[in-house]
XYZ file of C-alpha atoms in Angstrom:
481
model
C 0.000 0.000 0.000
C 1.317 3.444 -0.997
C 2.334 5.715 1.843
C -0.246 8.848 1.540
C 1.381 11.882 0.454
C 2.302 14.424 2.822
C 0.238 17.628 2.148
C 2.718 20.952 3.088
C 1.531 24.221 3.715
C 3.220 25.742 1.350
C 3.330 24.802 -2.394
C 6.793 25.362 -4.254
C 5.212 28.882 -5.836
C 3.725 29.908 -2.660
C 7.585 29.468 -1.172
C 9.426 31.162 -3.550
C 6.970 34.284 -3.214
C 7.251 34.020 0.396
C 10.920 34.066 0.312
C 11.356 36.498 -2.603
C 9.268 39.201 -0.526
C 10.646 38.064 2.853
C 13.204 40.941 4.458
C 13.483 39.401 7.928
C 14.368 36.121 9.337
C 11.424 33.402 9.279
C 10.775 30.094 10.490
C 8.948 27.471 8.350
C 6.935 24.953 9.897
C 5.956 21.412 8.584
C 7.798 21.963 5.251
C 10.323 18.676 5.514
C 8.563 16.560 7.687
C 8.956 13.906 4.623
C 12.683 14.440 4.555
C 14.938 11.923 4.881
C 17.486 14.148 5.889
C 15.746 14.145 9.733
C 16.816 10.931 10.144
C 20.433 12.190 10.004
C 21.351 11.926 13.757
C 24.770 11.653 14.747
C 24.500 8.301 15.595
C 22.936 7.573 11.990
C 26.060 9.422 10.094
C 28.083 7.963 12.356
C 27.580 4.517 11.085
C 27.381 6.145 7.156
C 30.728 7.497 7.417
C 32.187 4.853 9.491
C 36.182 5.582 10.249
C 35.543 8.107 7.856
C 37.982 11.599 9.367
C 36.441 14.767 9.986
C 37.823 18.045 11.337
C 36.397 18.972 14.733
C 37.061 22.575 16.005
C 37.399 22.243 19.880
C 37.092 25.718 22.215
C 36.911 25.907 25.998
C 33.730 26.028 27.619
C 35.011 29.498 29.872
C 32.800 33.103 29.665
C 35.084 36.238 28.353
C 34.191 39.423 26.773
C 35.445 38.858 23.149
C 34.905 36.577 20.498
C 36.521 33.391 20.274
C 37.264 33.168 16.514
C 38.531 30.003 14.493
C 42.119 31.138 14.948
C 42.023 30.394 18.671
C 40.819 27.158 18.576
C 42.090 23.579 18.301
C 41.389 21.244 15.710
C 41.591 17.518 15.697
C 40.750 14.761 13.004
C 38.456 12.497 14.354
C 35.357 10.036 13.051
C 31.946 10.451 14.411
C 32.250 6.816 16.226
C 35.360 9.191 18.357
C 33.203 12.248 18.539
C 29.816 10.128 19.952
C 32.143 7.934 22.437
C 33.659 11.537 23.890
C 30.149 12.976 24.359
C 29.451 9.870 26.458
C 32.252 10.480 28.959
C 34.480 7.806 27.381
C 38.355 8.125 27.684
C 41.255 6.229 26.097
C 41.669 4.585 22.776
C 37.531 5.219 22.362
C 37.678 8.690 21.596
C 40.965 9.319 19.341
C 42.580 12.554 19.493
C 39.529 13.893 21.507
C 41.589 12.133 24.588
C 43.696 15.501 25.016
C 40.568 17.427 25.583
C 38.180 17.292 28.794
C 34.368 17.124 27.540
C 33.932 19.238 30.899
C 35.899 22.235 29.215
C 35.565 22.044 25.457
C 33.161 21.864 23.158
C 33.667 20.393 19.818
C 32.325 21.440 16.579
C 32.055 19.577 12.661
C 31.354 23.064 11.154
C 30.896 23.935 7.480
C 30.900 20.225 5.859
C 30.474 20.241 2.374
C 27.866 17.411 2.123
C 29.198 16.779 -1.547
C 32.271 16.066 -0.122
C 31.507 13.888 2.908
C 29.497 11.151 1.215
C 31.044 11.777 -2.515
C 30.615 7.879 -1.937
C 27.166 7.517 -1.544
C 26.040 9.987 -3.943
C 22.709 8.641 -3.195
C 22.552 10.482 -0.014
C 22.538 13.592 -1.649
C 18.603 12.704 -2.655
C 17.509 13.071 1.610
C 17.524 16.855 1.611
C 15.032 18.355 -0.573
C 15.378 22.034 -1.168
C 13.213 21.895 -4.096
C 10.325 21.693 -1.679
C 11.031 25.755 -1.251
C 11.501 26.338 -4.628
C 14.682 25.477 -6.310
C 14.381 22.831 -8.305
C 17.536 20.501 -8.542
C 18.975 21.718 -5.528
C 19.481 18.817 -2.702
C 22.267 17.824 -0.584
C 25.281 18.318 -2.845
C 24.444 22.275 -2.393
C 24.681 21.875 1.185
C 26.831 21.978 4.318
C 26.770 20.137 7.566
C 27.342 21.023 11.230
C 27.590 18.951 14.074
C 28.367 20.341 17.690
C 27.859 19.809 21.063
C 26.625 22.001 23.609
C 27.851 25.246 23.595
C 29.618 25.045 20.387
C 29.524 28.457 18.450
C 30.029 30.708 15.434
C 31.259 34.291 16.026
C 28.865 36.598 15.455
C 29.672 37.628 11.076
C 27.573 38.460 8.383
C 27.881 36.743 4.469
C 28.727 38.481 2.105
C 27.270 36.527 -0.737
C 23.692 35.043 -0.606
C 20.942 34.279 1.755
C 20.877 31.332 3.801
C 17.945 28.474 4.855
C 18.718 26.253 7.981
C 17.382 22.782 8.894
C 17.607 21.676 11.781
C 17.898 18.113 12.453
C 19.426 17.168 15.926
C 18.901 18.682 18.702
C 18.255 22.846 19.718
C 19.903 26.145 18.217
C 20.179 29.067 19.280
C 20.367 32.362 16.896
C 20.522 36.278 17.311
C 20.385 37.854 14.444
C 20.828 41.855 13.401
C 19.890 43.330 10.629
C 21.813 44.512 8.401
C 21.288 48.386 9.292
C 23.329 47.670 12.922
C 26.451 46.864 11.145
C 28.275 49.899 12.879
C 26.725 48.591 15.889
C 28.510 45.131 16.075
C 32.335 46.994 14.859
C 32.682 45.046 12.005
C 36.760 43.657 11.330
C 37.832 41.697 8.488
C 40.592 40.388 10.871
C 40.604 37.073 11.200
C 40.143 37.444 7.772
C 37.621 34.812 5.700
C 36.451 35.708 2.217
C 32.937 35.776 2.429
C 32.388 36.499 6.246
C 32.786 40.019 7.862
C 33.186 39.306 11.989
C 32.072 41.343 14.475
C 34.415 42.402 17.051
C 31.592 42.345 19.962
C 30.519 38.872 22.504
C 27.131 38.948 21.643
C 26.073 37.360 24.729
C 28.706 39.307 27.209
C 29.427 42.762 25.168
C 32.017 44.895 26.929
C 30.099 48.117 27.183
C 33.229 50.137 27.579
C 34.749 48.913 24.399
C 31.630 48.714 22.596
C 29.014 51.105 23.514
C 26.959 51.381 20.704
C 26.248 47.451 20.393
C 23.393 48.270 23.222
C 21.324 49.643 20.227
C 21.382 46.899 18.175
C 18.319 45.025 17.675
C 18.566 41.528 18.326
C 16.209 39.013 16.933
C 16.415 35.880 18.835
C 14.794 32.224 18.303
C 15.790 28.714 19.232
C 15.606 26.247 16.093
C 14.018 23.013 16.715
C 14.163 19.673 14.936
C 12.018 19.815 11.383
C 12.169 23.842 11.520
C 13.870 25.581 8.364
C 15.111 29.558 9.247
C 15.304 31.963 6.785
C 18.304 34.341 6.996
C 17.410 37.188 4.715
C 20.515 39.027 2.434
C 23.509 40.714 4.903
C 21.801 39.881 8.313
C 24.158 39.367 11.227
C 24.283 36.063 13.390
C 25.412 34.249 16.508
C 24.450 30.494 16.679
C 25.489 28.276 19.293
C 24.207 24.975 20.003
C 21.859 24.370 23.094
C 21.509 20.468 23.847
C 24.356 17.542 23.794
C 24.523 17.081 20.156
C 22.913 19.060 17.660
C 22.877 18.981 13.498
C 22.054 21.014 11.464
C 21.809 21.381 7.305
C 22.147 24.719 5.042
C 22.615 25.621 2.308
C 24.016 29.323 0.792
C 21.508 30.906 -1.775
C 22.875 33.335 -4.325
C 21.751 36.444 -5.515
C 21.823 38.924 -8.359
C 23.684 41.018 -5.874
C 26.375 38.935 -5.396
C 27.816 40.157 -8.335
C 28.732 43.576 -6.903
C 29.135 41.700 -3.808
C 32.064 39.739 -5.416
C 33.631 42.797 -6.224
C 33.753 43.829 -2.989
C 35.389 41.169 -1.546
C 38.305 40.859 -4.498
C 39.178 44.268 -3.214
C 39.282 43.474 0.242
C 40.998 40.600 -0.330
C 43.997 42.141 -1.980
C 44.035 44.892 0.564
C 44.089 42.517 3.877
C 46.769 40.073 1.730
C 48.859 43.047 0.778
C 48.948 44.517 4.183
C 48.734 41.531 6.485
C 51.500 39.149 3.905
C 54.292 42.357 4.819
C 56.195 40.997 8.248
C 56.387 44.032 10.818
C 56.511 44.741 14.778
C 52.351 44.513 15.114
C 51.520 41.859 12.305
C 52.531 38.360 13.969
C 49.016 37.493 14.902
C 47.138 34.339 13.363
C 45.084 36.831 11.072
C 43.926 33.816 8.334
C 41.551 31.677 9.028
C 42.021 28.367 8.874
C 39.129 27.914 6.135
C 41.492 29.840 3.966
C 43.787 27.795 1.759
C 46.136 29.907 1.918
C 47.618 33.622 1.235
C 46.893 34.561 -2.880
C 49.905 36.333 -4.137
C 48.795 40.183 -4.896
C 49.016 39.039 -8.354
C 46.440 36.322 -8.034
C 44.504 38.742 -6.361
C 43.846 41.358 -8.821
C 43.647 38.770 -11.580
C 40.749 37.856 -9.182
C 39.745 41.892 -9.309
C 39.693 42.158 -12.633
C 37.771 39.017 -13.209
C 35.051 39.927 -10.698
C 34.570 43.661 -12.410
C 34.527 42.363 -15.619
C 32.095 39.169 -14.567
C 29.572 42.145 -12.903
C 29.613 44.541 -16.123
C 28.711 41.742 -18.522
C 25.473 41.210 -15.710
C 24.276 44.052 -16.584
C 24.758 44.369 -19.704
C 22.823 41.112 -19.961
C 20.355 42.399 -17.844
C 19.753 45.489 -20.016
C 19.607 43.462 -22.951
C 17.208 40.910 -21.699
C 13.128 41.209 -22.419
C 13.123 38.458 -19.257
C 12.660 39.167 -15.417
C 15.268 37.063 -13.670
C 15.063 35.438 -10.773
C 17.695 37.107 -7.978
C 18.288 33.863 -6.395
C 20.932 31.393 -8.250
C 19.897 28.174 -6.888
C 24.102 27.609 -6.977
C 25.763 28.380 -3.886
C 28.433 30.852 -3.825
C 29.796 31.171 -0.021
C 33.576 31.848 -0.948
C 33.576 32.864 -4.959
C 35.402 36.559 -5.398
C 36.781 34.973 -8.763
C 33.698 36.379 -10.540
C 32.592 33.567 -12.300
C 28.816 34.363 -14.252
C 26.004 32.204 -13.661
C 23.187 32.422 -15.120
C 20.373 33.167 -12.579
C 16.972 31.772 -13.170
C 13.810 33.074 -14.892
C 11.400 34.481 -12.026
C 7.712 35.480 -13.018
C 7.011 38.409 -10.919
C 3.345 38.791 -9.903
C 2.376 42.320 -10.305
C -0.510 42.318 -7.066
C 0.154 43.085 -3.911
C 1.057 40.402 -1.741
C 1.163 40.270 2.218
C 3.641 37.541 4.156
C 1.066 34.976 5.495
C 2.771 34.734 9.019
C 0.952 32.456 10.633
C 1.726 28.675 12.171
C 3.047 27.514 9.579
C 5.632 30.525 8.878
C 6.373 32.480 12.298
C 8.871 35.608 12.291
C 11.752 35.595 13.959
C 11.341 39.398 15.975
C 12.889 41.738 17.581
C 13.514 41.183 21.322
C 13.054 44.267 23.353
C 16.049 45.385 25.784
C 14.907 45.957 29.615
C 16.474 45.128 32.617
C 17.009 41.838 31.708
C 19.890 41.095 29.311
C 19.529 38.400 26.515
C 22.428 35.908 28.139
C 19.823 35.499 30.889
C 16.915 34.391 29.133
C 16.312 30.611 28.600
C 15.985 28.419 25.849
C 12.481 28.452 26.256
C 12.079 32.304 26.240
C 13.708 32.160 22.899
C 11.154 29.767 21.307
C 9.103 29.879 18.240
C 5.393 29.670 19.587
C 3.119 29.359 16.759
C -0.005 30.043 19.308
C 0.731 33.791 19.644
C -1.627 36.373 17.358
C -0.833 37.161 13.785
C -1.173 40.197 12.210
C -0.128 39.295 8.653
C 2.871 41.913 8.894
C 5.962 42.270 10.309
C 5.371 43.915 13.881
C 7.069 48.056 14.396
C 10.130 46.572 16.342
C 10.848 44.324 13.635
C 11.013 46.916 10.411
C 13.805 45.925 8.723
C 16.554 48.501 7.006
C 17.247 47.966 3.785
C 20.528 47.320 2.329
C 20.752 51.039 1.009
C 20.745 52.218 4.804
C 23.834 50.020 6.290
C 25.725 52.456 4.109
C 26.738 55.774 4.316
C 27.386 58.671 2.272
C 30.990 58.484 1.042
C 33.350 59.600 4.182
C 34.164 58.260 7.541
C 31.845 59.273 10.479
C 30.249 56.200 10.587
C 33.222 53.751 10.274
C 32.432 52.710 14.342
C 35.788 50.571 14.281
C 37.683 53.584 13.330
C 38.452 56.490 16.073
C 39.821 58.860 13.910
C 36.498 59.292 11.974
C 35.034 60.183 15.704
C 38.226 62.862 16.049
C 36.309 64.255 13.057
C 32.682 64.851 14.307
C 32.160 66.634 17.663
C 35.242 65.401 20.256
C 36.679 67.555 22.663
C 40.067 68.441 22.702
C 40.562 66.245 25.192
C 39.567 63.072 23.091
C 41.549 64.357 20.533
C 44.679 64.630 22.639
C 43.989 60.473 23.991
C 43.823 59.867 20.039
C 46.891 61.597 19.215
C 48.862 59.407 21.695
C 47.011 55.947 21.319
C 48.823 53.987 18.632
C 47.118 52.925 15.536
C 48.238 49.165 14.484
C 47.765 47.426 11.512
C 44.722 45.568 12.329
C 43.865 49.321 13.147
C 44.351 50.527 10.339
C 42.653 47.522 8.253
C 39.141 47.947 9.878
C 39.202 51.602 8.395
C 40.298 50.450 4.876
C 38.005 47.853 4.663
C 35.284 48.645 6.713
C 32.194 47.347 4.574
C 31.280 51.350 4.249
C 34.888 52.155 2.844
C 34.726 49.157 0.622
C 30.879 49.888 -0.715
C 32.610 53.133 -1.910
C 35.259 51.532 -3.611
C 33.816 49.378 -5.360
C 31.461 51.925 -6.823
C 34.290 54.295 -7.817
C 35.635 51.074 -9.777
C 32.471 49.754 -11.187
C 32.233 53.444 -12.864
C 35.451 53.424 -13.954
C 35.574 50.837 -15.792
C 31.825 51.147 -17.955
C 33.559 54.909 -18.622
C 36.958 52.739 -19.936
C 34.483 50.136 -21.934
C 32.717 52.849 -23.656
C 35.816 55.524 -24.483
C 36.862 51.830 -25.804
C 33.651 51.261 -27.692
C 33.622 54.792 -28.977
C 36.874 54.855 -30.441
């Protein structure tokens, strides 16, 4: 007897409306309840990878005021069989190279898996995560990355560059705070550690050092805890913390590009010749671990503006195309691009847009993720439970006032400095006393100092405008002549 089919909320059209109008972070309900992929436990990859080696990142379970990026952790090659025997209390031989590290103090994290890579073996695995369910046909698990933590295990609080993002959770609770993308001076961005792709913010979320940091106590934080079967949307540029809640958690996501991306790829060619150039000369302040160990490796400057000029050139023949073209296209790729400042052109897919009005049906099945209002009572105190989705609550069809959502357009500024919040000499310019000028004159400006002025996302935005034009005024004094 057939199995009935499982009816979802939301058809594939009604989705990819949703998410093409959606400009804050959303929850789907009941959409993968059919997946295979939810049978993906720990234990269940454990015994489909076998002895199979992955990399763990390991960090100490201790409360400080700054972030604890990749570049301070410890790493260790391990199978899931090592991993599940250490989160049991086991010692010895059991656990592998997780014996040098007390499951008391560290947490250990499988971060960023390409799923194409893990089971390139069983290729049929690829078939148990269904993206095409919200719209993109095609797309499964070969498009996708896996994480598996334990308690406590984290990712600094960054923001992509490329893309929007959905998130399944599998295993186990999640726990995210997100910003929009408007608070970006808010949370001091640095491109130090740098990661192409990921701009970190310089502030502990959860224990913000007010003194260093003022301004992060206007941010708006939108918190929710992911359950099993949920799916999160994380809209274009939008700032997150995740860290894991329960034992063992997985989760599955995958990177979703869009039209912007092109200019976005720009950006980050620039920045990445900048940081390489600056960071690859040896001096008195630049011995810190300032690549992250995602990188490969440092490009040679060379490399790098071959990568420049590929990305400018890849972003003009966009929109030419786009000029050209009688078609609307869709501004989601259904190709991930996490790490691509090479400025390779895909072609994005046709998208019928529906000229009438259409309102977000928030509701059970799609709950947003909201602002949560500052009192006495800071976020690191709430619980788990505070932070849950509750589908009971009323609706009322639109986002609420304390979630209104900035726009790309107003994380930038016009061209100058007074908003560059990682940079104290822009301050020096607006309305300090001569007193604060005096403490700037004598504080010493480092490298790393230096870099989070010249590629603060503000200074970069710029740039890459002023190049953009230059070049279509090169193309067509070439064209002309």
């Amino acid at each position: 007897m057939a199995s009935p089919i499982t009816m979802k909320p939301f058809s594939t059209e009604e989705t990819q409306r949703i998410l093409h109008h959606l400009q804050q972070p959303a929850v789907f309900m009941n959409m993968t309840c059919d997946w295979p992929a939810l049978h993906w436990t720990a234990e269940q990859l454990s015994v489909c990878l076998s002895d199979k080696l992955v990399r763990f990142r390991l960090g100490r379970k201790e409360e400080t005021n700054t972030p604890l990026f990749e570049t301070q952790c410890s790493y260790v090659e391990a199978s899931l069989v090592h991993f599940l025997s250490w989160t049991c209390g086991q010692s010895g031989t059991d656990v592998g190279p997780f014996s040098e590290f007390s499951y008391s103090e560290y947490w250990a994290y499988a971060d960023y898996k390409y799923i194409a890579m893990l089971f390139q073996d069983q290729p049929s695995m690829f078939e148990d995560v269904r993206w095409p369910d919200f719209g993109f046909e095609g797309r499964d698990g070969r498009e996708s990355t896996l994480w598996i933590g334990t308690e406590g295990a984290n990712t600094p609080c960054h923001q992509d560059s490329y893309g929007c993002n959905l998130v399944l959770q599998v295993q186990g609770r999640k726990q995210w705070y997100l910003f929009p993308p408007g608070d970006a001076s808010k949370l001091y961005p640095t491109r130090i550690p740098y990661e192409e792709s990921s701009v970190f913010s310089q502030v502990d979320v959860l224990r913000p050092d007010p003194t260093k940091f003022p301004d992060f106590q206007k941010a708006r934080v939108h918190t929710v805890t992911l359950q099993p079967g949920q799916v999160l949307f994380v809209p274009r540029h939008w700032w997150h913390y995740v860290e894991s809640l329960d034992p063992i958690t997985v989760s599955i996501n995958s990177w979703i590009e869009l039209e912007a991306d092109d200019v976005a790829r720009v950006s980050e060619a620039v920045t990445k010749a900048v940081v390489c150039a600056m960071k690859g000369c040896p001096s008195d302040d630049n011995r810190d671990d300032w690549l992250n160990p995602t990188e490969e490796g440092v490009t040679s400057h060379n490399e790098n503006m071959q990568y420049l000029n590929l990305a400018i050139r890849a972003c003009a023949q966009r929109q030419t195309d786009l000029q050209c073209s009688t078609l609307t296209l869709d501004p989601r790729d259904p190709r991930p691009a996490k790490r691509d400042s090479g400025g390779q052109i895909r072609k994005p897919c046709v998208w019928k847009r529906d000229p009438a009005p259409f309102t977000i049906p928030f509701g059970p099945h799609l709950i947003p993720v909201c602002c949560q209002r500052r009192d006495s009572t800071e976020t690191r105190d709430m619980t788990p439970k505070d932070l849950e989705v509750k589908p009971s609550r009323k609706w009322a069809g639109e986002p609420q006032e304390d979630c209104a959502v900035d726009s790309d357009a107003a994380q930038r500024t016009e061209p100058g400095l007074t908003q560059c919040a990682a940079c104290d000499c822009a301050d020096v310019m607006s309305e300090n006393s001569s007193e604060d000028c005096e403490e700037s004159r004598d504080s010493i400006i480092t490298t790393n100092d230096l870099l989070d002025c010249l590629v603060h996302p503000d200074v970069i935005a710029t740039v890459t405008g002023l190049l953009l034009a230059r070049h279509t005024r090169s193309h067509t004094t070439t064209a002309a002549s």
